[in-house]
Coordinates of C-alpha atoms in Angstrom, one line a residue:
Chain B
M29 CA 0.0 0.0 0.0
S30 CA 1.6 3.3 -1.1
T31 CA 1.4 6.3 1.2
W32 CA -0.3 9.6 0.4
Q33 CA 3.1 11.1 -0.3
E34 CA 3.9 8.4 -2.9
K35 CA 0.5 8.9 -4.5
L36 CA 1.0 12.7 -4.7
N37 CA 4.5 12.2 -6.1
R38 CA 3.2 10.0 -8.8
L39 CA 0.4 12.5 -9.8
R40 CA 2.8 15.4 -9.9
A41 CA 5.4 13.5 -11.9
E42 CA 2.7 12.3 -14.4
K43 CA 1.4 15.8 -14.9
G44 CA 4.9 17.2 -15.3
R45 CA 5.6 14.5 -18.0
F46 CA 2.4 15.3 -19.9
R47 CA 3.0 19.1 -19.8
Q48 CA 6.3 18.7 -21.6
M49 CA 4.4 18.2 -24.8
G50 CA 6.6 16.6 -27.5
G51 CA 9.8 17.1 -25.5
P52 CA 12.5 19.8 -25.5
E53 CA 13.8 19.0 -29.0
R54 CA 10.4 19.3 -30.7
V55 CA 9.5 22.4 -28.7
A56 CA 12.8 23.9 -29.9
R57 CA 11.9 23.0 -33.5
Q58 CA 8.5 24.6 -33.1
H59 CA 10.2 27.8 -31.9
A60 CA 12.7 27.7 -34.7
M61 CA 9.8 27.7 -37.1
G62 CA 8.7 31.0 -35.6
K63 CA 5.8 29.4 -33.8
L64 CA 4.8 29.3 -30.2
T65 CA 3.8 26.1 -28.5
A66 CA 0.1 25.2 -27.9
R67 CA 0.6 26.0 -24.2
E68 CA 2.4 29.3 -24.8
R69 CA -0.5 30.3 -27.2
L70 CA -3.1 29.5 -24.5
D71 CA -1.1 31.8 -22.1
L72 CA -1.4 34.6 -24.5
L73 CA -5.0 34.0 -25.5
L74 CA -6.5 33.6 -22.1
D75 CA -6.6 35.9 -19.0
P76 CA -3.6 35.0 -16.8
G77 CA -4.3 32.0 -14.5
S78 CA -7.8 31.4 -16.0
F79 CA -7.0 28.2 -17.9
V80 CA -8.6 25.0 -16.6
E81 CA -7.3 22.0 -18.6
I82 CA -9.3 18.9 -19.3
G83 CA -7.7 15.8 -20.6
L84 CA -4.1 16.6 -19.8
L85 CA -3.5 12.9 -19.0
A86 CA -5.0 11.6 -22.2
H87 CA -2.8 9.8 -24.7
H88 CA -3.4 7.7 -27.8
Q89 CA -4.6 4.1 -27.3
S90 CA -3.6 2.9 -30.8
H91 CA -1.9 -0.5 -31.3
H92 CA -0.8 0.5 -34.8
P93 CA 2.9 -0.4 -35.3
D94 CA 3.8 3.2 -36.1
L95 CA 2.3 4.5 -32.9
K96 CA 2.3 1.9 -30.2
D97 CA 5.7 2.9 -28.8
K98 CA 5.2 6.6 -29.2
F99 CA 4.2 8.8 -26.2
A100 CA 1.5 11.3 -27.1
P101 CA 0.9 13.7 -24.2
A102 CA -2.7 15.0 -24.2
D103 CA -3.0 13.2 -27.5
G104 CA -1.7 16.2 -29.4
V105 CA -4.4 18.6 -28.5
V106 CA -4.5 20.8 -25.3
T107 CA -8.1 21.3 -24.4
G108 CA -10.0 23.2 -21.7
Y109 CA -11.6 26.5 -20.7
G110 CA -10.7 29.9 -19.4
T111 CA -11.6 33.5 -19.8
V112 CA -11.0 36.2 -22.4
D113 CA -11.6 39.7 -20.9
G114 CA -13.3 38.0 -18.0
R115 CA -15.7 36.1 -20.3
R116 CA -15.6 32.3 -20.5
V117 CA -14.5 30.4 -23.6
C118 CA -13.7 26.8 -24.6
V119 CA -10.5 26.3 -26.4
A120 CA -8.7 23.4 -28.2
A121 CA -5.0 24.1 -29.1
Y122 CA -3.5 21.6 -31.4
D123 CA 0.0 20.7 -30.3
F124 CA 2.3 20.3 -33.4
T125 CA 5.1 18.9 -31.2
V126 CA 3.1 15.8 -30.5
L127 CA 2.6 13.6 -33.6
G128 CA 2.4 16.8 -35.7
G129 CA -0.8 17.8 -33.9
S130 CA -2.6 15.1 -35.8
M131 CA -6.3 14.5 -35.0
G132 CA -6.4 11.1 -33.1
E133 CA -9.3 9.3 -31.6
V134 CA -8.6 10.2 -28.0
G135 CA -7.8 13.8 -28.7
E136 CA -10.9 14.2 -30.9
G137 CA -13.0 12.8 -28.0
K138 CA -11.6 15.6 -25.9
V139 CA -12.5 18.2 -28.4
A140 CA -16.0 16.7 -28.9
R141 CA -16.6 17.0 -25.2
L142 CA -15.5 20.6 -25.3
R143 CA -17.8 21.4 -28.2
Q144 CA -20.7 20.0 -26.3
M145 CA -19.8 22.1 -23.2
A146 CA -19.4 25.3 -25.3
L147 CA -22.9 24.7 -26.7
Q148 CA -24.5 23.8 -23.4
W149 CA -22.9 26.6 -21.5
G150 CA -23.4 29.1 -24.2
V151 CA -19.8 30.2 -24.6
P152 CA -17.5 30.7 -27.7
M153 CA -15.5 27.8 -29.1
I154 CA -12.0 28.5 -30.2
W155 CA -9.7 26.2 -32.2
L156 CA -5.9 27.1 -32.4
L157 CA -5.0 25.0 -35.4
D158 CA -1.5 23.7 -36.1
S159 CA -2.2 20.2 -37.2
A160 CA -1.2 17.7 -39.9
G161 CA -4.9 16.7 -40.1
A162 CA -6.4 13.3 -39.3
R163 CA -4.0 10.7 -37.8
I164 CA -4.2 8.2 -40.7
Q165 CA -3.0 5.3 -38.6
E166 CA -6.1 5.6 -36.4
F167 CA -8.5 5.9 -39.2
T168 CA -7.3 3.1 -41.4
G169 CA -9.6 1.7 -44.0
S170 CA -13.3 1.7 -43.4
Q171 CA -12.9 2.7 -39.7
F172 CA -13.4 6.1 -41.4
A173 CA -17.1 5.3 -41.4
K174 CA -17.4 6.5 -37.8
A175 CA -15.8 9.9 -38.5
G176 CA -17.2 13.3 -39.5
D177 CA -19.5 14.3 -36.6
L178 CA -17.4 17.3 -35.7
F179 CA -18.6 19.3 -38.8
R180 CA -22.3 18.5 -38.2
E181 CA -21.8 19.6 -34.6
Q182 CA -20.1 22.8 -35.8
V183 CA -23.2 23.5 -38.0
M184 CA -25.4 23.0 -34.9
M185 CA -23.3 25.5 -33.0
S186 CA -23.4 28.1 -35.9
G187 CA -25.4 31.1 -34.8
V188 CA -25.6 29.8 -31.2
V189 CA -22.1 30.5 -29.9
P190 CA -19.3 32.3 -31.8
Q191 CA -16.7 29.9 -33.4
V192 CA -13.1 31.0 -34.0
A193 CA -10.6 28.9 -35.9
A194 CA -7.1 30.4 -35.9
L195 CA -4.7 29.0 -38.4
M196 CA -1.3 28.9 -36.8
G197 CA 0.4 26.2 -38.8
H198 CA 0.0 24.1 -42.0
C199 CA -3.4 22.3 -41.9
A200 CA -4.8 19.9 -44.3
A201 CA -8.0 18.0 -44.9
G202 CA -9.8 17.6 -41.5
T203 CA -8.5 20.7 -40.0
A204 CA -9.3 22.7 -43.1
Y205 CA -13.0 22.3 -42.8
I206 CA -13.1 23.6 -39.2
P207 CA -12.3 27.1 -40.4
A208 CA -14.9 26.8 -43.2
L209 CA -17.6 26.6 -40.6
A210 CA -16.2 29.1 -38.2
D211 CA -17.2 32.7 -37.8
F212 CA -13.6 34.1 -37.7
V213 CA -10.5 32.8 -39.3
P214 CA -7.2 34.6 -38.8
M215 CA -4.1 33.2 -40.5
V216 CA -0.5 33.8 -39.5
K217 CA 1.4 35.2 -42.5
G218 CA 3.6 32.8 -44.3
R219 CA 3.5 30.1 -41.5
S220 CA -0.1 28.9 -41.9
S221 CA -2.1 27.2 -44.6
M222 CA -5.2 25.2 -45.2
A223 CA -6.1 23.0 -48.1
L224 CA -8.5 20.1 -48.6
G225 CA -5.5 18.1 -49.9
G226 CA -1.9 18.9 -49.1
P227 CA 0.8 19.2 -51.7
H228 CA 1.6 15.4 -51.7
L229 CA -2.0 14.5 -52.3
V230 CA -2.4 17.2 -54.9
K231 CA 0.6 15.7 -56.8
A232 CA -0.8 12.2 -56.6
A233 CA -4.4 13.1 -57.4
V234 CA -4.1 15.8 -60.1
G235 CA -0.4 15.8 -61.0
E236 CA 0.1 19.4 -59.9
D237 CA 3.4 20.5 -58.3
V238 CA 2.7 23.2 -55.8
D239 CA 4.1 24.3 -52.5
V240 CA 2.0 24.6 -49.4
N241 CA 1.8 28.4 -49.4
E242 CA 1.0 28.7 -53.1
L243 CA -1.7 26.0 -52.5
G244 CA -3.4 27.4 -49.5
G245 CA -1.2 30.0 -47.7
S246 CA -2.4 33.1 -45.9
R247 CA -2.2 35.2 -49.0
V248 CA -4.3 32.8 -51.1
H249 CA -7.1 32.6 -48.5
C250 CA -7.0 36.3 -47.4
E251 CA -6.8 37.8 -50.9
I252 CA -8.0 35.3 -53.5
S253 CA -10.4 32.6 -52.0
G254 CA -11.9 34.6 -49.2
C255 CA -11.8 31.5 -46.9
A256 CA -9.9 33.4 -44.2
D257 CA -10.6 36.8 -42.6
V258 CA -7.3 38.5 -41.6
E259 CA -3.6 37.9 -42.3
V260 CA -1.6 38.6 -39.2
E261 CA 2.2 38.9 -38.7
D262 CA 2.8 36.3 -36.0
D263 CA 1.3 34.2 -33.3
E264 CA 1.0 37.1 -30.8
A265 CA -0.9 39.2 -33.4
C266 CA -3.1 36.3 -34.2
L267 CA -4.2 35.8 -30.6
R268 CA -4.7 39.5 -30.2
A269 CA -7.0 39.4 -33.2
V270 CA -9.0 36.5 -31.7
R271 CA -9.4 38.4 -28.4
E272 CA -10.5 41.5 -30.3
F273 CA -13.0 39.7 -32.5
L274 CA -14.6 38.1 -29.4
S275 CA -14.9 41.6 -27.7
Y276 CA -17.5 42.6 -30.3
L277 CA -19.7 39.5 -29.8
P278 CA -21.8 38.2 -27.0
S279 CA -21.0 34.8 -25.6
N280 CA -24.1 33.3 -27.3
N281 CA -27.1 34.3 -29.4
R282 CA -29.3 35.0 -26.3
E283 CA -27.1 37.7 -25.0
K284 CA -26.4 41.3 -26.1
P285 CA -22.8 42.2 -27.2
P286 CA -20.6 43.5 -24.4
V287 CA -20.5 47.3 -23.9
I288 CA -17.4 49.1 -22.8
P289 CA -17.0 52.6 -21.4
C290 CA -16.5 55.3 -24.0
D291 CA -15.3 58.9 -23.6
D292 CA -15.6 59.8 -27.3
P293 CA -18.5 62.3 -27.3
S294 CA -21.7 61.0 -28.9
D295 CA -22.5 64.3 -30.4
R296 CA -19.0 64.9 -31.7
Y297 CA -19.3 67.1 -34.9
I298 CA -16.9 65.9 -37.6
D299 CA -15.4 69.1 -39.0
D300 CA -13.2 67.5 -41.7
M301 CA -15.7 64.9 -43.0
V302 CA -16.4 67.2 -46.0
N303 CA -12.8 67.0 -46.9
V304 CA -12.9 63.2 -47.3
V305 CA -15.7 62.8 -49.8
P306 CA -15.5 64.7 -53.1
T307 CA -18.8 66.1 -54.4
N308 CA -17.8 65.2 -57.9
P309 CA -19.2 61.7 -58.4
R310 CA -16.4 60.9 -60.9
Q311 CA -13.8 61.1 -58.1
V312 CA -13.2 58.3 -55.6
Y313 CA -12.0 58.2 -52.0
D314 CA -11.3 55.7 -49.3
M315 CA -14.5 54.9 -47.4
R316 CA -12.5 53.7 -44.4
H317 CA -11.7 57.4 -43.7
V318 CA -15.4 58.0 -43.4
I319 CA -15.9 55.0 -41.1
R320 CA -13.0 56.0 -38.8
R321 CA -14.4 59.5 -38.4
I322 CA -17.8 58.2 -37.3
V323 CA -16.9 55.4 -34.8
D324 CA -15.5 55.6 -31.3
H325 CA -11.9 56.8 -31.2
G326 CA -11.5 56.1 -34.9
H327 CA -11.0 52.4 -34.2
F328 CA -12.3 50.0 -36.9
F329 CA -11.6 46.2 -36.9
E330 CA -11.9 45.2 -40.6
I331 CA -12.8 41.7 -41.6
K332 CA -11.5 40.3 -44.9
P333 CA -9.6 43.6 -45.7
R334 CA -7.8 42.2 -48.7
W335 CA -10.5 40.2 -50.3
A336 CA -13.3 41.7 -52.3
R337 CA -11.9 45.1 -51.5
N338 CA -14.8 46.9 -53.3
I339 CA -16.8 46.4 -50.1
V340 CA -15.7 47.1 -46.6
V341 CA -17.0 45.2 -43.6
G342 CA -16.0 45.1 -40.0
F343 CA -16.7 45.9 -36.4
A344 CA -16.4 49.1 -34.4
R345 CA -18.1 50.7 -31.5
L346 CA -20.6 53.6 -31.1
E347 CA -21.0 54.9 -27.5
G348 CA -19.1 51.7 -26.5
H349 CA -21.7 49.4 -28.1
P350 CA -20.4 47.1 -30.8
V351 CA -21.7 47.8 -34.4
G352 CA -21.2 45.9 -37.6
I353 CA -20.4 48.2 -40.6
V354 CA -21.1 47.4 -44.2
A355 CA -19.8 50.1 -46.6
N356 CA -19.2 50.4 -50.3
Q357 CA -15.6 51.2 -51.1
P358 CA -15.3 53.6 -54.1
L359 CA -11.5 53.2 -54.0
Y360 CA -11.8 49.7 -55.5
L361 CA -13.8 49.3 -58.7
G362 CA -15.7 52.5 -57.7
G363 CA -17.4 50.4 -55.1
V364 CA -19.4 48.4 -57.6
L365 CA -20.7 45.0 -56.3
D366 CA -19.5 41.8 -57.8
V367 CA -19.9 38.1 -56.8
D368 CA -17.2 38.1 -54.1
A369 CA -18.3 41.5 -52.6
A370 CA -21.9 40.2 -52.4
D371 CA -20.7 37.0 -50.6
K372 CA -18.5 39.0 -48.2
A373 CA -21.3 41.3 -47.2
A374 CA -24.0 38.6 -47.0
R375 CA -21.9 36.5 -44.7
F376 CA -21.0 39.4 -42.5
I377 CA -24.6 40.6 -42.2
M378 CA -25.6 37.1 -41.2
L379 CA -22.9 36.9 -38.5
C380 CA -24.0 40.3 -37.0
D381 CA -27.6 39.4 -37.1
A382 CA -27.0 36.0 -35.5
F383 CA -25.3 37.6 -32.5
N384 CA -27.4 40.7 -32.0
V385 CA -24.8 43.2 -33.4
P386 CA -26.6 46.2 -34.9
L387 CA -25.7 47.1 -38.5
L388 CA -24.6 50.4 -40.0
F389 CA -24.7 50.7 -43.8
L390 CA -22.8 53.4 -45.6
Q391 CA -23.9 53.7 -49.3
D392 CA -21.9 54.9 -52.2
I393 CA -22.9 52.2 -54.6
P394 CA -22.9 52.6 -58.4
G395 CA -24.7 49.2 -58.7
F396 CA -23.9 45.7 -59.5
L397 CA -21.3 44.8 -62.1
V398 CA -22.8 43.8 -65.4
G399 CA -21.5 41.9 -68.4
T400 CA -20.9 38.3 -69.6
K401 CA -18.2 37.6 -67.1
V402 CA -20.2 38.3 -64.0
E403 CA -23.4 36.8 -65.4
R404 CA -21.6 33.5 -66.0
Q405 CA -20.3 33.7 -62.4
G406 CA -23.9 34.0 -61.3
I407 CA -24.0 37.6 -60.2
I408 CA -27.8 37.2 -59.9
R409 CA -27.5 34.3 -57.5
H410 CA -24.7 36.0 -55.5
G411 CA -26.4 39.4 -55.3
A412 CA -29.5 37.5 -54.1
K413 CA -27.5 36.3 -51.0
M414 CA -27.1 39.9 -50.0
L415 CA -30.8 40.7 -50.5
Y416 CA -31.5 37.6 -48.5
A417 CA -29.2 38.5 -45.6
V418 CA -30.2 42.1 -45.3
S419 CA -33.9 41.2 -45.4
E420 CA -33.6 38.5 -42.8
A421 CA -31.6 40.7 -40.4
T422 CA -33.8 41.9 -37.5
V423 CA -31.1 43.7 -35.6
P424 CA -31.2 47.5 -35.5
K425 CA -30.2 48.8 -38.9
V426 CA -29.2 52.4 -39.8
T427 CA -28.4 53.5 -43.4
V428 CA -26.5 56.6 -44.5
I429 CA -26.5 57.4 -48.2
V430 CA -23.1 59.1 -48.7
R431 CA -23.2 59.5 -52.5
K432 CA -24.5 57.1 -55.0
A433 CA -27.4 54.8 -54.3
Y434 CA -28.0 53.2 -57.7
G435 CA -30.3 50.4 -58.6
A436 CA -30.3 47.1 -56.8
G437 CA -27.2 48.3 -55.0
Y438 CA -29.5 50.7 -53.0
F439 CA -31.7 47.7 -52.1
V440 CA -29.0 45.3 -50.8
M441 CA -27.3 48.1 -48.9
C442 CA -30.4 48.4 -46.8
G443 CA -32.5 51.0 -48.7
R444 CA -36.0 51.9 -47.7
G445 CA -37.6 48.6 -48.6
Y446 CA -35.3 46.7 -46.3
E447 CA -36.6 48.2 -43.0
P448 CA -33.8 50.4 -41.8
D449 CA -34.7 51.9 -38.5
L450 CA -33.2 55.2 -39.7
L451 CA -32.4 56.2 -43.3
V452 CA -30.6 59.4 -43.9
A453 CA -28.7 61.0 -46.8
W454 CA -25.9 63.5 -47.2
P455 CA -26.5 66.4 -49.5
T456 CA -24.3 64.6 -52.1
A457 CA -26.8 61.6 -52.3
E458 CA -27.9 60.4 -55.7
I459 CA -30.7 57.9 -55.3
S460 CA -31.7 56.5 -58.6
V461 CA -32.5 53.4 -60.6
M462 CA -29.3 54.1 -62.4
G463 CA -26.8 56.9 -63.0
P464 CA -27.8 59.8 -65.2
E465 CA -25.4 58.8 -68.1
G466 CA -26.7 55.2 -68.2
A467 CA -30.3 56.3 -67.9
T468 CA -30.0 58.9 -70.7
N469 CA -28.5 56.2 -73.0
I470 CA -31.5 54.0 -72.4
I471 CA -34.4 56.4 -72.2
Y472 CA -33.4 58.8 -75.0
R473 CA -31.5 56.3 -77.2
K474 CA -33.7 56.9 -80.3
E475 CA -33.8 60.7 -79.9
I476 CA -30.0 60.9 -79.4
T477 CA -29.2 58.7 -82.4
A478 CA -31.6 60.6 -84.6
A479 CA -30.3 64.1 -83.5
D480 CA -28.0 66.3 -85.7
D481 CA -25.8 66.8 -82.7
P482 CA -26.1 63.7 -80.6
D483 CA -23.4 64.8 -78.1
R484 CA -25.3 68.0 -77.3
V485 CA -28.6 66.2 -76.9
W486 CA -27.0 63.6 -74.7
A487 CA -25.4 66.2 -72.5
E488 CA -28.8 68.1 -72.2
R489 CA -30.7 65.0 -71.4
T490 CA -28.1 63.8 -68.9
A491 CA -28.2 67.2 -67.1
E492 CA -32.0 67.1 -67.0
F493 CA -31.9 63.6 -65.5
R494 CA -29.3 64.6 -62.9
K495 CA -31.8 67.2 -61.6
L496 CA -34.3 64.4 -60.9
I497 CA -31.9 62.5 -58.6
D498 CA -31.7 65.0 -55.8
P499 CA -32.0 63.8 -52.1
Y500 CA -34.5 66.6 -51.5
I501 CA -37.0 64.8 -53.8
A502 CA -36.7 61.6 -51.8
A503 CA -36.9 63.6 -48.6
G504 CA -39.9 65.5 -50.0
Y505 CA -41.8 62.3 -50.5
G506 CA -40.8 61.1 -47.0
Y507 CA -39.0 58.1 -48.4
I508 CA -35.8 59.1 -46.6
D509 CA -35.9 60.3 -43.0
D510 CA -33.6 63.3 -43.3
V511 CA -30.8 65.0 -45.2
I512 CA -27.9 65.6 -42.8
E513 CA -24.6 67.4 -42.8
P514 CA -21.7 64.9 -43.1
G515 CA -20.3 66.3 -39.9
E516 CA -23.5 65.3 -38.0
T517 CA -23.2 61.6 -39.1
R518 CA -21.9 60.2 -35.8
R519 CA -24.5 62.0 -33.6
V520 CA -27.3 61.0 -36.0
V521 CA -26.5 57.3 -36.3
I522 CA -25.9 57.0 -32.6
Q523 CA -29.4 58.5 -31.9
G524 CA -30.8 56.0 -34.4
F525 CA -29.2 53.0 -32.7
R526 CA -30.3 54.3 -29.3
M527 CA -33.9 54.5 -30.5
A528 CA -33.8 51.0 -32.1
A529 CA -32.1 49.3 -29.2
T530 CA -35.4 47.7 -28.1
K531 CA -36.4 46.6 -31.6
R532 CA -38.5 43.4 -31.8
V533 CA -39.5 41.9 -35.1
Q534 CA -42.1 39.1 -35.5
R535 CA -41.6 36.9 -38.6
P536 CA -43.9 34.3 -40.1
W537 CA -43.1 30.8 -38.8
K538 CA -40.8 28.8 -41.0
K539 CA -38.4 25.9 -40.6
H540 CA -35.9 27.9 -42.5
G541 CA -35.8 29.8 -45.8
V542 CA -34.0 28.7 -48.9
M543 CA -30.8 30.7 -49.0
P544 CA -29.8 31.4 -52.6
V545 CA -26.2 30.0 -52.2
Chain L
M24 CA 7.7 40.8 -57.2
I25 CA 4.0 41.4 -57.2
E26 CA 2.1 41.9 -60.4
V27 CA -0.3 44.8 -60.1
K28 CA -3.3 44.1 -62.4
A29 CA -6.1 46.2 -63.8
M30 CA -9.4 45.3 -62.0
M31 CA -11.4 46.2 -65.0
V32 CA -11.2 47.6 -68.6
G33 CA -10.4 51.3 -68.8
V34 CA -8.3 54.1 -70.2
V35 CA -5.1 55.2 -68.3
V36 CA -5.6 58.8 -67.3
R37 CA -2.7 59.1 -64.9
V38 CA 0.4 57.4 -63.6
D39 CA 0.4 58.3 -59.9
A40 CA 3.5 56.4 -58.8
G41 CA 6.3 55.9 -61.4
P42 CA 9.2 53.4 -61.2
G43 CA 11.2 53.8 -58.0
T44 CA 8.4 55.4 -56.0
P45 CA 7.8 53.9 -52.5
V46 CA 4.1 53.3 -52.0
D47 CA 1.9 52.4 -49.0
E48 CA -0.8 49.8 -49.3
D49 CA -3.9 51.2 -51.1
Q50 CA -1.9 54.2 -52.5
P51 CA -2.8 54.6 -56.2
I52 CA -0.2 53.5 -58.8
V53 CA -2.1 54.2 -62.0
T54 CA -5.6 55.8 -62.4
L55 CA -8.0 54.5 -65.1
E56 CA -11.2 56.1 -66.4
S57 CA -13.9 53.5 -66.4
M58 CA -17.7 53.4 -65.6
K59 CA -17.8 57.2 -65.7
M60 CA -15.3 57.4 -62.8
E61 CA -11.7 57.9 -62.2
L62 CA -10.7 54.6 -60.7
P63 CA -7.3 54.2 -59.1
I64 CA -5.4 50.9 -59.2
P65 CA -4.2 50.9 -55.6
S66 CA -1.1 49.2 -54.5
P67 CA -2.0 45.8 -53.1
R68 CA 0.8 46.0 -50.5
S69 CA 3.3 48.5 -49.2
G70 CA 6.5 48.4 -51.3
L71 CA 8.5 50.0 -54.1
V72 CA 7.2 50.4 -57.7
R73 CA 9.7 48.7 -59.9
E74 CA 8.1 49.0 -63.3
V75 CA 5.0 50.7 -64.8
R76 CA 3.9 49.0 -68.0
V77 CA 1.3 51.4 -69.3
H78 CA 1.2 55.0 -70.5
V79 CA -1.5 57.7 -70.4
G80 CA -4.1 57.0 -73.1
D81 CA -3.5 53.2 -73.1
V82 CA -6.6 51.0 -73.0
V83 CA -6.1 48.2 -70.5
Q84 CA -8.2 45.1 -70.1
E85 CA -9.2 43.4 -66.9
G86 CA -6.3 41.4 -65.6
D87 CA -3.6 43.3 -67.6
V88 CA -0.4 43.8 -65.6
V89 CA 0.0 47.6 -65.2
A90 CA 3.0 47.6 -62.8
L91 CA 5.4 45.5 -60.8
L92 CA 5.7 46.0 -57.1
E93 CA 8.5 44.9 -54.8
E94 CA 6.9 44.2 -51.5
R95 CA 8.3 45.9 -48.4
E96 CA 8.4 43.4 -45.5
G97 CA 6.9 44.2 -42.1

């Protein structure tokens, strides 16, 4: 019979052994790659001393010849819960120093338990991904039949608790679908990737020679595919981004987003706003300068800043309350909407609505892109996603028409028909089915072609049409709520959100709509 | 070297940042006229413009490389 002292010694020794992860050599290699270890990452992500680990003493139970003599502390994934800014979260940090952070049966059992807890407790689920993907030896042959429940569970969690999947290493297959279903996906620049099939599989399956960054690196997903949200410099910046993202969202869909103290005056007049936006509709500007002047302390957390740059989406605060911003970006493509921009906006609107974050729309929209290329890409279908998302959103919505509000672009950017709680325009607003030049070409085509001096007739008709698209006409009919000075924008939108804070919307019963994906 | 491409068809009305010019992300390199607007082709990253392949008056097509950019790290 061992004594208490002996029992405690064994417990302490075991825990010490498991906390060493893959051992000093593998930890050194992880550091040499510019990466922190799973445990160091948790220290940075969570409030100091808040982490409670579950499953430290787990290890693989495989009898496979490749594995049976290998020690796998925590089975390659550190799991548990803790707090971020004092609010509880569940987190799974894949440990690349243990069998490449591969997803084994025991480890996945731990993560499954954590997912269940996150859902039942109503707290965010965070994955720090640095994993080779499924541990093939444990899923040999048709044992695979048991796998896959994690993605179904992620779908069940969607819109209930925030899900964050941070890519902090090279991830393939299994670990690439987790981000696909997550609400926020930061990627560490140059050191992370995701792909359904890694380079070896790609070579074998389709004969393509490609390196891991070219295939699914941070630049690919943050600039081309749109599968990730932000590219960050290193692990520290990545974990800061996760903490900031969570600061804008409630812990679950039944709560309101957290409010922080704010000393930026709510009625602050923005003197230099008129210097940002040219009155000449031919000239462009950077919409982010408008956003930063409106929001608290000029701080804007942009989502997908390098993908579909013709629309800007992201989080900020007004009077300390989180707000989601959807704004056209004249700097890119004049702010015209294409398939990717519509996808980007629709997904962001759905995220905000799911988690009770009010939406601010800033319109300067020349319309949807037209032509064979975009029609073949299905611009109608993609544009419909935005219509769908903005219609479904029942959170407070405030719309400011900065300049152009043309055609269906005006609709999807929360025009009058989409139930904004407040709809105001700057004196520069041009609300119209289309721009004067395009409209003239269509309405007066016969007259212009028959005229002796077509250019003069065209110019006259265009000037006449331009007079019809004046915000005072829309205001005169009561279709817009007010025409405001650009400098008043912060005060006016804050008042709108204050009034709409208690908004309740009843919708007809349905199982779910049919999203035009 | 990053290829800076035209986002859509248009006429070059201005070269904003010639070869050797350091640029910040989003700073215009070339400006096109298209869709009744002056549309800048902003720099996709911070860096140094190495080469500009178009001249004022040129018609460029979507996807045409208008400039080469050497990325500045950090």
